[in-house]
Amino acid sequence: MGRLRYAALAALLCMLGGLLVAAPARANAAGPVPHYLMTAFTNSSESNMYVYDSADATRFTLQRANAYTPPSGLVRDPSVIRHTDGYYYLVYTTGWTGNTIGIARSADYLSWTFQRNVTVGVAPANGSTWAPEWFVDSDGSVHIVVSVSQTGTAGQFQPYRITATNTALSAWSAPAALAGIGTNHIDSFIVKVGGTYHNFMKNETTKYIEHATATALTGPWSWVGTGNWAGWGSGLEGPALVRLPDNRWRIYFDQYGAGRYYSADSSDLFGFTAKTELAGLSGTVRHFTVLRESVGDSSAPPTGNRSLRSANFPDRYVRHRDNLARIDVLNSGSALADRQDATFQIVAGLANSSCYSFRAVNGSYLRHWDFTMRLAGNDGSAVFAGDATFCSRSGLAGGGSYSFESWNHPGRYLRHYDYVLRVDPYAAGSTFAGDASFTLTAPLA
């Protein structure tokens, strides 16, 4: 915004009685905020993966179509985790026949790089190795549970487990069958509650989703729900479970014959609600998984009109200049237009009201674009809302400061680098902590 336009805006604000006087402080954070990441293939393609996200595990927004295409083969049944190295990892079915599964990696869950195909080694080349699912145990061990038929697509499928033998997820143990499941069960999805493992899978003979439990990952497994035990009917596959914001469970599944997608909820994994069709996704997505991540903590910064002072450069404040966000040396004696550039109204997050957005004097918002912070007008899209929403954490540098974690890219923080504001992955050490911490002050303008 030009200086003359700023002067006109300032005069207008004075005439209106100072509408940008600091609003009362409001503490809206109630603890870590959930963010749900979903990866799927679609009815239109088995070789392109789509990425969606959600605040509530119900309403999903497309983040990127065709986010990943493997160098060869398919990307069916994609399953996603976030590993201890900060990267997202994808595992997927590479083909209708064969004995491999594929792994890809991403720093931001939007751009993926092929890592390797892993030979499971149970099925021959004309067999089938399908529906790999990540399972991270309570001891931190990383496993993939995969469904294998030694005789191809029409054969008797059985679940096997392989375990990562290094932290790079590049070396894997020999496969071990899940004892007690038997043959002709596929699409195993496992969660653990306390000391009990729960396995939801498709009975390939009856086409019902069934439920087994065990006290060890490899079993022996015991059936606790068979046939139409949940009342969802047959013709279902691809079960996937996730914790809801209220800590109940949600199971998703694909009614493949009708081309529809459904979910059902449970407080204990033994009794579920009736199935509910997934609005906006049913008829489009196929066999997906959902990853829940927690963003922010219980800190609640003051809202209303504020200025953000750098923790490690205390004479510099966050401001926008030529629509780029940066930190500059400012004080109460600086030009009014510069002080207005460094004044933001901290409001409830556009994408999640338990987080925060930063609205400038001119009504535009700070948002990240290619992970660089910019000032832009709200276009009303879900992508913009996500890019402009940040969840608060107690300042990494301490001293009463605050840090702000990107809502739609958990693990990335608002920080300055060469005085320009970015959204970068967390890094240990005092330099990053200082760059990513800010003191909230009275507004400079």
PDB file of C-alpha atoms in Angstrom, residues 9-170:
ATOM      1  CA  LEU A   9      -6.461   5.349   5.810  1.00  0.00           C
ATOM      2  CA  ALA A  10      -5.096   6.871   9.019  1.00  0.00           C
ATOM      3  CA  ALA A  11      -7.330   9.905   8.619  1.00  0.00           C
ATOM      4  CA  LEU A  12     -10.338   7.670   8.022  1.00  0.00           C
ATOM      5  CA  LEU A  13      -9.594   5.672  11.151  1.00  0.00           C
ATOM      6  CA  CYS A  14      -9.362   8.818  13.230  1.00  0.00           C
ATOM      7  CA  MET A  15     -12.673  10.027  11.799  1.00  0.00           C
ATOM      8  CA  LEU A  16     -14.306   6.739  12.730  1.00  0.00           C
ATOM      9  CA  GLY A  17     -13.179   7.037  16.296  1.00  0.00           C
ATOM     10  CA  GLY A  18     -10.179   4.728  16.234  1.00  0.00           C
ATOM     11  CA  LEU A  19     -11.687   1.410  15.202  1.00  0.00           C
ATOM     12  CA  LEU A  20      -8.311  -0.267  15.586  1.00  0.00           C
ATOM     13  CA  VAL A  21      -7.962   0.396  19.293  1.00  0.00           C
ATOM     14  CA  ALA A  22      -6.699  -2.791  20.880  1.00  0.00           C
ATOM     15  CA  ALA A  23      -9.496  -5.296  21.389  1.00  0.00           C
ATOM     16  CA  PRO A  24      -9.863  -7.033  24.749  1.00  0.00           C
ATOM     17  CA  ALA A  25      -7.498  -9.939  25.181  1.00  0.00           C
ATOM     18  CA  ARG A  26      -9.105 -13.301  24.501  1.00  0.00           C
ATOM     19  CA  ALA A  27      -7.612 -16.650  25.431  1.00  0.00           C
ATOM     20  CA  ASN A  28      -9.031 -19.146  22.944  1.00  0.00           C
ATOM     21  CA  ALA A  29      -6.462 -21.957  22.977  1.00  0.00           C
ATOM     22  CA  ALA A  30      -7.655 -24.995  24.889  1.00  0.00           C
ATOM     23  CA  GLY A  31      -4.718 -27.298  24.276  1.00  0.00           C
ATOM     24  CA  PRO A  32      -3.022 -28.880  21.268  1.00  0.00           C
ATOM     25  CA  VAL A  33      -5.193 -28.531  18.164  1.00  0.00           C
ATOM     26  CA  PRO A  34      -5.716 -31.592  15.932  1.00  0.00           C
ATOM     27  CA  HIS A  35      -4.906 -31.503  12.243  1.00  0.00           C
ATOM     28  CA  TYR A  36      -5.890 -34.378   9.956  1.00  0.00           C
ATOM     29  CA  LEU A  37      -3.902 -35.295   6.835  1.00  0.00           C
ATOM     30  CA  MET A  38      -5.434 -37.697   4.320  1.00  0.00           C
ATOM     31  CA  THR A  39      -3.843 -39.370   1.296  1.00  0.00           C
ATOM     32  CA  ALA A  40      -5.900 -41.211  -1.307  1.00  0.00           C
ATOM     33  CA  PHE A  41      -6.023 -42.468  -4.819  1.00  0.00           C
ATOM     34  CA  THR A  42      -9.224 -41.714  -6.693  1.00  0.00           C
ATOM     35  CA  ASN A  43     -11.765 -43.253  -9.020  1.00  0.00           C
ATOM     36  CA  SER A  44     -10.089 -41.384 -11.874  1.00  0.00           C
ATOM     37  CA  SER A  45      -6.529 -42.597 -11.336  1.00  0.00           C
ATOM     38  CA  GLU A  46      -4.577 -45.407  -9.680  1.00  0.00           C
ATOM     39  CA  SER A  47      -1.217 -43.766 -10.398  1.00  0.00           C
ATOM     40  CA  ASN A  48      -1.760 -40.264  -8.955  1.00  0.00           C
ATOM     41  CA  MET A  49      -2.196 -39.540  -5.250  1.00  0.00           C
ATOM     42  CA  TYR A  50      -4.371 -36.739  -3.874  1.00  0.00           C
ATOM     43  CA  VAL A  51      -3.765 -34.948  -0.556  1.00  0.00           C
ATOM     44  CA  TYR A  52      -6.520 -33.539   1.667  1.00  0.00           C
ATOM     45  CA  ASP A  53      -6.628 -32.015   5.132  1.00  0.00           C
ATOM     46  CA  SER A  54      -9.249 -31.363   7.798  1.00  0.00           C
ATOM     47  CA  ALA A  55      -9.730 -29.746  11.194  1.00  0.00           C
ATOM     48  CA  ASP A  56     -12.340 -32.230  12.387  1.00  0.00           C
ATOM     49  CA  ALA A  57     -11.799 -35.482  10.430  1.00  0.00           C
ATOM     50  CA  THR A  58     -15.173 -34.878   8.757  1.00  0.00           C
ATOM     51  CA  ARG A  59     -14.858 -32.004   6.271  1.00  0.00           C
ATOM     52  CA  PHE A  60     -11.803 -32.555   4.096  1.00  0.00           C
ATOM     53  CA  THR A  61     -10.313 -29.993   1.723  1.00  0.00           C
ATOM     54  CA  LEU A  62      -8.200 -30.890  -1.290  1.00  0.00           C
ATOM     55  CA  GLN A  63      -4.665 -29.556  -0.825  1.00  0.00           C
ATOM     56  CA  ARG A  64      -3.091 -30.937  -3.970  1.00  0.00           C
ATOM     57  CA  ALA A  65      -4.315 -33.142  -6.786  1.00  0.00           C
ATOM     58  CA  ASN A  66      -1.728 -35.412  -8.407  1.00  0.00           C
ATOM     59  CA  ALA A  67       0.639 -34.758  -5.499  1.00  0.00           C
ATOM     60  CA  TYR A  68       2.654 -37.881  -6.231  1.00  0.00           C
ATOM     61  CA  THR A  69       3.118 -40.156  -9.216  1.00  0.00           C
ATOM     62  CA  PRO A  70       5.575 -43.044  -8.751  1.00  0.00           C
ATOM     63  CA  PRO A  71       8.275 -43.598 -11.374  1.00  0.00           C
ATOM     64  CA  SER A  72       6.460 -46.789 -12.409  1.00  0.00           C
ATOM     65  CA  GLY A  73       3.431 -48.764 -11.360  1.00  0.00           C
ATOM     66  CA  LEU A  74       0.508 -47.697  -9.208  1.00  0.00           C
ATOM     67  CA  VAL A  75      -0.014 -45.685  -6.038  1.00  0.00           C
ATOM     68  CA  ARG A  76      -3.051 -47.537  -4.726  1.00  0.00           C
ATOM     69  CA  ASP A  77      -3.930 -47.724  -1.015  1.00  0.00           C
ATOM     70  CA  PRO A  78      -1.522 -44.975   0.154  1.00  0.00           C
ATOM     71  CA  SER A  79      -0.794 -44.917   3.894  1.00  0.00           C
ATOM     72  CA  VAL A  80       1.016 -41.995   5.554  1.00  0.00           C
ATOM     73  CA  ILE A  81       2.975 -41.435   8.773  1.00  0.00           C
ATOM     74  CA  ARG A  82       5.232 -38.711  10.071  1.00  0.00           C
ATOM     75  CA  HIS A  83       8.535 -40.181  11.147  1.00  0.00           C
ATOM     76  CA  THR A  84      10.922 -39.074  13.890  1.00  0.00           C
ATOM     77  CA  ASP A  85      13.135 -37.345  11.299  1.00  0.00           C
ATOM     78  CA  GLY A  86      10.313 -34.869  10.595  1.00  0.00           C
ATOM     79  CA  TYR A  87       9.522 -36.243   7.144  1.00  0.00           C
ATOM     80  CA  TYR A  88       6.219 -37.715   6.012  1.00  0.00           C
ATOM     81  CA  TYR A  89       6.508 -41.224   4.589  1.00  0.00           C
ATOM     82  CA  LEU A  90       4.104 -42.895   2.212  1.00  0.00           C
ATOM     83  CA  VAL A  91       3.747 -46.624   1.605  1.00  0.00           C
ATOM     84  CA  TYR A  92       1.553 -47.911  -1.210  1.00  0.00           C
ATOM     85  CA  THR A  93       0.557 -50.796  -3.489  1.00  0.00           C
ATOM     86  CA  THR A  94       2.748 -50.796  -6.598  1.00  0.00           C
ATOM     87  CA  GLY A  95       0.743 -53.165  -8.794  1.00  0.00           C
ATOM     88  CA  TRP A  96      -2.065 -55.669  -9.075  1.00  0.00           C
ATOM     89  CA  THR A  97       0.560 -58.413  -9.144  1.00  0.00           C
ATOM     90  CA  GLY A  98       4.091 -58.602  -7.784  1.00  0.00           C
ATOM     91  CA  ASN A  99       5.968 -58.823  -4.500  1.00  0.00           C
ATOM     92  CA  THR A 100       6.903 -55.179  -3.833  1.00  0.00           C
ATOM     93  CA  ILE A 101       5.493 -52.150  -2.054  1.00  0.00           C
ATOM     94  CA  GLY A 102       6.590 -48.554  -2.673  1.00  0.00           C
ATOM     95  CA  ILE A 103       7.846 -45.870  -0.279  1.00  0.00           C
ATOM     96  CA  ALA A 104       7.994 -42.111  -0.906  1.00  0.00           C
ATOM     97  CA  ARG A 105       8.991 -39.186   1.330  1.00  0.00           C
ATOM     98  CA  SER A 106       7.969 -35.537   1.735  1.00  0.00           C
ATOM     99  CA  ALA A 107       9.008 -32.590   3.882  1.00  0.00           C
ATOM    100  CA  ASP A 108       5.653 -30.839   3.504  1.00  0.00           C
ATOM    101  CA  TYR A 109       3.183 -33.608   2.434  1.00  0.00           C
ATOM    102  CA  LEU A 110       2.560 -31.798  -0.858  1.00  0.00           C
ATOM    103  CA  SER A 111       5.705 -32.632  -2.844  1.00  0.00           C
ATOM    104  CA  TRP A 112       6.846 -36.260  -2.692  1.00  0.00           C
ATOM    105  CA  THR A 113      10.037 -38.011  -3.716  1.00  0.00           C
ATOM    106  CA  PHE A 114      10.246 -41.696  -4.530  1.00  0.00           C
ATOM    107  CA  GLN A 115      12.532 -43.528  -2.094  1.00  0.00           C
ATOM    108  CA  ARG A 116      12.458 -47.180  -3.000  1.00  0.00           C
ATOM    109  CA  ASN A 117      10.436 -50.294  -3.673  1.00  0.00           C
ATOM    110  CA  VAL A 118      10.654 -52.858  -0.889  1.00  0.00           C
ATOM    111  CA  THR A 119      10.467 -56.544  -1.784  1.00  0.00           C
ATOM    112  CA  VAL A 120       8.290 -58.249   0.804  1.00  0.00           C
ATOM    113  CA  GLY A 121       9.363 -61.685  -0.327  1.00  0.00           C
ATOM    114  CA  VAL A 122       6.262 -63.745   0.412  1.00  0.00           C
ATOM    115  CA  ALA A 123       4.517 -63.745  -2.949  1.00  0.00           C
ATOM    116  CA  PRO A 124       6.206 -64.692  -6.229  1.00  0.00           C
ATOM    117  CA  ALA A 125       6.249 -62.249  -9.123  1.00  0.00           C
ATOM    118  CA  ASN A 126       2.822 -63.479 -10.246  1.00  0.00           C
ATOM    119  CA  GLY A 127       1.380 -63.207  -6.723  1.00  0.00           C
ATOM    120  CA  SER A 128      -0.142 -60.066  -5.182  1.00  0.00           C
ATOM    121  CA  THR A 129       1.168 -57.781  -2.416  1.00  0.00           C
ATOM    122  CA  TRP A 130      -1.507 -55.259  -1.519  1.00  0.00           C
ATOM    123  CA  ALA A 131      -2.708 -52.589   0.893  1.00  0.00           C
ATOM    124  CA  PRO A 132       0.395 -51.860   2.991  1.00  0.00           C
ATOM    125  CA  GLU A 133      -0.371 -49.903   6.171  1.00  0.00           C
ATOM    126  CA  TRP A 134       2.037 -48.209   8.557  1.00  0.00           C
ATOM    127  CA  PHE A 135       1.823 -49.133  12.215  1.00  0.00           C
ATOM    128  CA  VAL A 136       4.009 -47.368  14.782  1.00  0.00           C
ATOM    129  CA  ASP A 137       3.968 -49.273  18.062  1.00  0.00           C
ATOM    130  CA  SER A 138       4.023 -47.699  21.520  1.00  0.00           C
ATOM    131  CA  ASP A 139       7.742 -48.520  21.828  1.00  0.00           C
ATOM    132  CA  GLY A 140       8.469 -46.465  18.700  1.00  0.00           C
ATOM    133  CA  SER A 141       9.117 -49.440  16.412  1.00  0.00           C
ATOM    134  CA  VAL A 142       7.893 -48.917  12.851  1.00  0.00           C
ATOM    135  CA  HIS A 143       6.061 -51.673  11.001  1.00  0.00           C
ATOM    136  CA  ILE A 144       4.233 -52.193   7.736  1.00  0.00           C
ATOM    137  CA  VAL A 145       1.321 -54.643   7.686  1.00  0.00           C
ATOM    138  CA  VAL A 146       0.648 -55.904   4.177  1.00  0.00           C
ATOM    139  CA  SER A 147      -1.833 -58.346   2.602  1.00  0.00           C
ATOM    140  CA  VAL A 148      -0.257 -61.068   0.469  1.00  0.00           C
ATOM    141  CA  SER A 149      -1.618 -63.683  -1.919  1.00  0.00           C
ATOM    142  CA  GLN A 150       0.842 -66.200  -3.304  1.00  0.00           C
ATOM    143  CA  THR A 151      -1.433 -67.007  -6.217  1.00  0.00           C
ATOM    144  CA  GLY A 152      -2.400 -63.566  -7.503  1.00  0.00           C
ATOM    145  CA  THR A 153      -5.485 -61.384  -7.421  1.00  0.00           C
ATOM    146  CA  ALA A 154      -7.990 -64.196  -6.947  1.00  0.00           C
ATOM    147  CA  GLY A 155      -5.970 -65.992  -4.295  1.00  0.00           C
ATOM    148  CA  GLN A 156      -6.211 -66.360  -0.529  1.00  0.00           C
ATOM    149  CA  PHE A 157      -4.819 -63.211   1.101  1.00  0.00           C
ATOM    150  CA  GLN A 158      -3.102 -63.245   4.470  1.00  0.00           C
ATOM    151  CA  PRO A 159      -1.639 -60.353   6.534  1.00  0.00           C
ATOM    152  CA  TYR A 160       2.110 -60.168   7.189  1.00  0.00           C
ATOM    153  CA  ARG A 161       4.226 -57.745   9.168  1.00  0.00           C
ATOM    154  CA  ILE A 162       7.651 -56.362   8.303  1.00  0.00           C
ATOM    155  CA  THR A 163       9.610 -54.184  10.739  1.00  0.00           C
ATOM    156  CA  ALA A 164      12.064 -51.369  10.014  1.00  0.00           C
ATOM    157  CA  THR A 165      15.563 -52.304  11.151  1.00  0.00           C
ATOM    158  CA  ASN A 166      17.040 -48.806  10.798  1.00  0.00           C
ATOM    159  CA  THR A 167      15.807 -45.279  11.405  1.00  0.00           C
ATOM    160  CA  ALA A 168      16.041 -44.398   7.706  1.00  0.00           C
ATOM    161  CA  LEU A 169      13.245 -46.916   6.961  1.00  0.00           C
ATOM    162  CA  SER A 170      15.446 -48.385   4.253  1.00  0.00           C
TER     163      SER A 170
END
